[in-house]
Short mmCIF file of C-alpha atoms in Angstrom, two decimals:
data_model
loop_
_atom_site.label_atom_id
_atom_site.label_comp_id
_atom_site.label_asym_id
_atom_site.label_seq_id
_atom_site.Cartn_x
_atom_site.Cartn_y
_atom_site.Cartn_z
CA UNK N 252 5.35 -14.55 13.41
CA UNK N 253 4.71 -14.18 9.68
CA UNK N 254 6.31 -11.08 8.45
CA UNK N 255 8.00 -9.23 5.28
CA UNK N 256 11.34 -7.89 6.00
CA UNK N 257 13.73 -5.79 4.09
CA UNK N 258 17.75 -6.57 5.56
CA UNK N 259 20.33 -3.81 4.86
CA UNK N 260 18.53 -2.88 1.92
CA UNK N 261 20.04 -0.08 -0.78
CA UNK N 262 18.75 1.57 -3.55
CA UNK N 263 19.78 3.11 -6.19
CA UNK N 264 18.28 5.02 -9.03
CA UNK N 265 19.86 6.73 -11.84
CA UNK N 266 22.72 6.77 -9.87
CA UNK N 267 21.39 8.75 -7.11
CA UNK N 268 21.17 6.98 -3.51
CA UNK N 269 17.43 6.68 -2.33
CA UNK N 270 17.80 4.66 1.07
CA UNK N 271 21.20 3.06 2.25
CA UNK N 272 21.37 -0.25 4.64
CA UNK N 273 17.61 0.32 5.28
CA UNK N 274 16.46 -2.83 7.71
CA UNK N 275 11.89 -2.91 8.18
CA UNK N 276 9.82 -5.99 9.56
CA UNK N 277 6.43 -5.46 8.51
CA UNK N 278 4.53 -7.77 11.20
CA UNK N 279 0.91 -8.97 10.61
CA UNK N 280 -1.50 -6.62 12.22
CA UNK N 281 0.74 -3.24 11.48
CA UNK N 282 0.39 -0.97 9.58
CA UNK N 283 2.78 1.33 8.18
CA UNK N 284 2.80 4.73 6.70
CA UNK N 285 5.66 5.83 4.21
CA UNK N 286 6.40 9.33 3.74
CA UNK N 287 9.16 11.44 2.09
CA UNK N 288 9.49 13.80 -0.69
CA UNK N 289 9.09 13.76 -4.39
CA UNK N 290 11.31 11.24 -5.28
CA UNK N 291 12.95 10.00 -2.46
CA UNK N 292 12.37 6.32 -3.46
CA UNK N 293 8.97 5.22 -1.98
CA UNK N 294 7.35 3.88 -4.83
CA UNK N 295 10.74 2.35 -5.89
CA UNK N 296 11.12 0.50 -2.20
CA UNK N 297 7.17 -0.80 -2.64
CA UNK N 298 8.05 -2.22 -5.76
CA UNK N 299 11.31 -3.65 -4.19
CA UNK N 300 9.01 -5.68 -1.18
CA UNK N 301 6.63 -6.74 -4.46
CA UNK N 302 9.49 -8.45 -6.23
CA UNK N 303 9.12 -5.94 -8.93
CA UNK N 304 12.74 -4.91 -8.80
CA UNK N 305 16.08 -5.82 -7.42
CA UNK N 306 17.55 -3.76 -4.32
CA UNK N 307 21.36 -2.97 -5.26
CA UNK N 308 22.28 -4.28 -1.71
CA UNK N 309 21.01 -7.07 1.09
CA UNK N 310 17.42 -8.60 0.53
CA UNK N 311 13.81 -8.76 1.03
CA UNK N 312 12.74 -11.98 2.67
CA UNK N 313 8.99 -13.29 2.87
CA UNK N 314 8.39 -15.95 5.86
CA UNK N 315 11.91 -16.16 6.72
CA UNK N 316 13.24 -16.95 3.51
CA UNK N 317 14.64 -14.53 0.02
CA UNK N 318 11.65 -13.21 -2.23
CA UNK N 319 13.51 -14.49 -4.79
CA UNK N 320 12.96 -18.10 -3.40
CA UNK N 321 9.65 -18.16 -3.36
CA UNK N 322 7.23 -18.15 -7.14
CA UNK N 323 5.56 -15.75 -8.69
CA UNK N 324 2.46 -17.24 -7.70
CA UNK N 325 2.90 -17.91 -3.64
CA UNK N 326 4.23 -13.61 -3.72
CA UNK N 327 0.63 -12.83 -5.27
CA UNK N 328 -0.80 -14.90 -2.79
CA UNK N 329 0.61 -13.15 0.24
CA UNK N 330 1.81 -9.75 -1.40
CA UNK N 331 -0.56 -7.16 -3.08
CA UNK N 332 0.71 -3.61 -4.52
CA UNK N 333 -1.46 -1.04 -5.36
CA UNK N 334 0.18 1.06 -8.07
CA UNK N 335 0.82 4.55 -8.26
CA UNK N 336 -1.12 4.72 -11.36
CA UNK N 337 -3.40 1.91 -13.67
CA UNK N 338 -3.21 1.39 -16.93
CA UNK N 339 -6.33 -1.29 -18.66
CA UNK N 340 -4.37 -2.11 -21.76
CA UNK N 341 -7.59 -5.22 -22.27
CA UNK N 342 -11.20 -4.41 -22.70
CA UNK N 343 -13.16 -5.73 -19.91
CA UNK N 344 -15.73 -5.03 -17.82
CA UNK N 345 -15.36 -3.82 -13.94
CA UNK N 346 -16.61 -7.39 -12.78
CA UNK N 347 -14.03 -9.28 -14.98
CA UNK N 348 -10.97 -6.99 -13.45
CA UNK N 349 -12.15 -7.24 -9.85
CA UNK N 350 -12.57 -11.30 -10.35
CA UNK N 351 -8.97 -10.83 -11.63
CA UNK N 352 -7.59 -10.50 -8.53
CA UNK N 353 -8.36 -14.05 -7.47
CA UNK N 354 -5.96 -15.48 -10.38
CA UNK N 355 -3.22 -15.93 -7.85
CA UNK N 356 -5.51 -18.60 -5.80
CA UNK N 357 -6.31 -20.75 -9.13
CA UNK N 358 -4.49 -23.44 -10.92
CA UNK N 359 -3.50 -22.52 -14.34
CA UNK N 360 -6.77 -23.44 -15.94
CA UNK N 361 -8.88 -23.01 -13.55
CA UNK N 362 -12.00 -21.01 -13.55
CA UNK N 363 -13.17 -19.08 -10.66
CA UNK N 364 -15.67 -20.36 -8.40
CA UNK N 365 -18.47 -19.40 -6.03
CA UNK N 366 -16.33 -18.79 -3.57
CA UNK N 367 -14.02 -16.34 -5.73
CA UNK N 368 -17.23 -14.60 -6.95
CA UNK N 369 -18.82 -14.05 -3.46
CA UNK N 370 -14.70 -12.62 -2.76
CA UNK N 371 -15.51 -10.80 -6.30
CA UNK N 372 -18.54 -9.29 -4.92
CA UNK N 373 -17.77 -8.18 -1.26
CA UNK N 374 -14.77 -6.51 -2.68
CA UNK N 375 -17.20 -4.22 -4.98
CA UNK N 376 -19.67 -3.61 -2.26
CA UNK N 377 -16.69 -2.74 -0.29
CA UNK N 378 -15.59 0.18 -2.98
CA UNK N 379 -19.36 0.81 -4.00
CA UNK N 380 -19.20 -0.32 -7.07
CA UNK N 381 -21.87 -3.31 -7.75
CA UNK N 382 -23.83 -0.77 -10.29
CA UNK N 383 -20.63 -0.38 -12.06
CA UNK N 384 -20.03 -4.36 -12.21
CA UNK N 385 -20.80 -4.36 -16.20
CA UNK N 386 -19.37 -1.20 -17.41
CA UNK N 387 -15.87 -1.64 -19.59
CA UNK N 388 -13.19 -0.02 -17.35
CA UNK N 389 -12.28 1.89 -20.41
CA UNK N 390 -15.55 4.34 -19.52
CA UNK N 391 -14.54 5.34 -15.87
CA UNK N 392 -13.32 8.39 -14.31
CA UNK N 393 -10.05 8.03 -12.28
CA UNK N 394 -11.61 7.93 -9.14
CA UNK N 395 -13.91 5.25 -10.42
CA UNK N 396 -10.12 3.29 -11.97
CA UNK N 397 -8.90 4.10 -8.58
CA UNK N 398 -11.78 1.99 -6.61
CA UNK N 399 -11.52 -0.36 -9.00
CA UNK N 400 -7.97 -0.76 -8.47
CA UNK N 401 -8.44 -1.43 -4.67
CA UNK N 402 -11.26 -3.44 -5.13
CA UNK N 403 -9.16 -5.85 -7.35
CA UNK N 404 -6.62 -5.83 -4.29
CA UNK N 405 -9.33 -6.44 -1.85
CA UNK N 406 -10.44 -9.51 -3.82
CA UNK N 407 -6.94 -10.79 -4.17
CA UNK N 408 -6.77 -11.11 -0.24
CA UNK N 409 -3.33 -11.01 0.20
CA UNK N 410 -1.55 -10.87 3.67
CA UNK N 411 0.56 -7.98 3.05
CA UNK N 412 -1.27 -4.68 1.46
CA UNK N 413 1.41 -2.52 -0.34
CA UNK N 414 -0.29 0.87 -1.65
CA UNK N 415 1.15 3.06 -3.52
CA UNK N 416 -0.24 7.23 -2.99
CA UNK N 417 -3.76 5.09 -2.12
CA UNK N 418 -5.82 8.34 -1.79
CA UNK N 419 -4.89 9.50 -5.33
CA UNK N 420 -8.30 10.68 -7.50
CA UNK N 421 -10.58 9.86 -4.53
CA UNK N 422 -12.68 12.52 -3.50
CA UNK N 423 -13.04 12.99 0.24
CA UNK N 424 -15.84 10.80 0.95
CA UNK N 425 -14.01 7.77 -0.49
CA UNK N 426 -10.60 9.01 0.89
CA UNK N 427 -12.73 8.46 4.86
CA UNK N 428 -14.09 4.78 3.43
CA UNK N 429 -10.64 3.71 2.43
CA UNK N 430 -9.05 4.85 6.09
CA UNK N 431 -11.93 3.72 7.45
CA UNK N 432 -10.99 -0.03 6.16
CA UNK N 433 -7.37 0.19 8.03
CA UNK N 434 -8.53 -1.00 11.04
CA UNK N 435 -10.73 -3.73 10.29
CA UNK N 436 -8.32 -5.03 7.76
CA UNK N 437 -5.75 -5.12 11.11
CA UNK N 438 -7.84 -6.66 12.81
CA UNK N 439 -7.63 -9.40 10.40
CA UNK N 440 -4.03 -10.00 10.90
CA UNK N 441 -3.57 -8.24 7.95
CA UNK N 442 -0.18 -5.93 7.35
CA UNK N 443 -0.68 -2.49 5.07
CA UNK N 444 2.48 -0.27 4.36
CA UNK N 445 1.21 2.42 2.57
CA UNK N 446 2.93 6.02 0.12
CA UNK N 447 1.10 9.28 2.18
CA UNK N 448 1.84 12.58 1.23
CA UNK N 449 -0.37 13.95 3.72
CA UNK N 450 1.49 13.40 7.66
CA UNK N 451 -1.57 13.85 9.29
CA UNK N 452 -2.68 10.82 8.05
CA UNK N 453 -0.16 8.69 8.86
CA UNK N 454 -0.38 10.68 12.36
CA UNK N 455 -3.80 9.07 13.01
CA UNK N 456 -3.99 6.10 10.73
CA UNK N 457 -0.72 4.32 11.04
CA UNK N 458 0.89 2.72 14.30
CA UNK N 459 4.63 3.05 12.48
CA UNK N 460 6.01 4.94 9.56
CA UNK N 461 9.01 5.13 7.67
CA UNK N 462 10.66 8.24 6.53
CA UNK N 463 12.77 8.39 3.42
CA UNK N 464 14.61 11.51 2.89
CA UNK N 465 16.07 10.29 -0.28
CA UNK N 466 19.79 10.70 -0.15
CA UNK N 467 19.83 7.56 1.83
CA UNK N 468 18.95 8.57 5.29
CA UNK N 469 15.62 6.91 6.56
CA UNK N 470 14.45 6.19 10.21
CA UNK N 471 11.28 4.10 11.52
CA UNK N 472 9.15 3.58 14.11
CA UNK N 473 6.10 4.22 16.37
CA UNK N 474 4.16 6.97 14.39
CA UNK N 475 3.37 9.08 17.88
CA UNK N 476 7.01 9.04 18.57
CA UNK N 477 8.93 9.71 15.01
CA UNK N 478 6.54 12.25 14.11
CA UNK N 479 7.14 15.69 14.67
CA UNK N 480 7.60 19.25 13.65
CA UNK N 481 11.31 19.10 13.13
CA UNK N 482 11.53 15.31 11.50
CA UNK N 483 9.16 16.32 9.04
CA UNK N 484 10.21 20.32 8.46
CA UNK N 485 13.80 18.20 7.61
CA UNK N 486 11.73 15.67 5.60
CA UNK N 487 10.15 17.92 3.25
CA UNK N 488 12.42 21.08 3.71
CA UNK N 489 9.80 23.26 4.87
CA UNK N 490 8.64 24.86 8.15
CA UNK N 491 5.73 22.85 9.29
CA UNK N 492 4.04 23.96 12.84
CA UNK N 493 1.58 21.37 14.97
CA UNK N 494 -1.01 22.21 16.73
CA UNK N 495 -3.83 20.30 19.18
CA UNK N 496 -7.03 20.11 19.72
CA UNK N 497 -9.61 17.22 21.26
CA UNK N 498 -8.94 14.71 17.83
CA UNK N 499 -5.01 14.56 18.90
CA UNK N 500 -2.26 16.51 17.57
CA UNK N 501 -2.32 18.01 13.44
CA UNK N 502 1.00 19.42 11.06
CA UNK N 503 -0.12 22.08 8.92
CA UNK N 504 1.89 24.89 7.01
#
């Protein structure tokens, strides 16, 4: 079975330990919510399984073998991150950027086809943003970037879906579409591991989640069963209570 796998992993930032001899499979068809305090190294491990920076110890490994062994171009292919923030240092226009994320699937000079602009298109639909196709991404709002942003990802089609605080500038409506698109996106053998700050989400959204406490304790597994009041009081160091009613169990202050 495909999957992405981090082996003994350690890192390190500003000499501070963030996760020690951390060991994940991410398996097509999961997905995974990541949760831990401000700082505790969640967008630095996301950027670790993207091949955006080294781990100080062990490895991540794509389809058996070391990211490092594989190009830039096959990780695009397979591996999408969402970041934590977007910055549009080019002018161009929503449709441009969202066509963007087909670039991976072309040969160096290649232009994109019908099929990448039908890809181009569902992806906007997707976000609801066809009657923002011609704007210059310069003119949106943040939730607009933010849509955009996923969009781009959504065209790019890749097999694992790293996102990074997804929910950020969405309002609630869009916050429901994107959970919404969890489950269909599993059900295309797809893999998501994806920075929550909100537990209850990963509570309902997630089948596994991965807590980083950032001094280099972590611990994994089925979200039902790692999830409770005293992991996550611990986690965030703060009394949390649950509470249930006919939607499942909720953590709340």
């Amino acid at each position: 079975m495909s999957q992405l796998e981090a082996r003994d992993l350690s890192l390190r930032i500003g000499g501070r330990l963030l996760c020690e001899g951390l060991t994940l499979s991410i398996r097509a068809g999961e997905c995974w919510g990541i949760l831990g305090p401000n700082g505790g190294g969640k967008t630095s491990l996301l950027h670790c399984l993207a091949g955006l920076r080294a781990a100080d110890a062990g490895q991540v490994q794509l389809q058996g073998r070391p990211l490092q062994q594989h190009s830039r171009q096959h990780i695009a292919r397979h591996i999408g991150l969402l970041l934590q923030d977007n910055h549009d240092p080019f002018p161009a226009t929503v449709r441009e950027t969202v066509l963007s994320g087909r670039h991976p699937h072309l040969s160096r000079w290649q232009n994109e086809g019908p099929d990448d602009q039908l890809r181009a298109d569902q992806a906007m639909r997707a976000m609801e943003l066809e009657a923002l196709a011609p704007r210059m991404v310069q003119t949106l709002s943040g939730g607009e970037r933010r849509r955009l942003a996923i969009a781009t990802l959504l065209a790019q089609d890749p097999d694992y879906l790293l996102l990074d605080e997804p929910l950020n500038h969405l309002d609630l409506r869009h916050q429901q579409q994107l959970l919404s698109m969890l489950a269909p996106l599993q059900e295309r053998q797809k893999a998501i591991a994806m920075v929550l700050h909100e537990p209850n989400h990963a509570l309902h959204y997630c089948d596994q989640v991965l807590l980083l406490y950032g001094d280099g304790r972590w611990e994994s597994g089925n979200s039902k069963k790692i999830l409770n009041v005293e992991r996550l009081s611990a986690l965030y160091q703060c009394q949390l209570r649950e509470s249930q009613d006919a939607q499942g169990r909720w953590f709340h202050f």
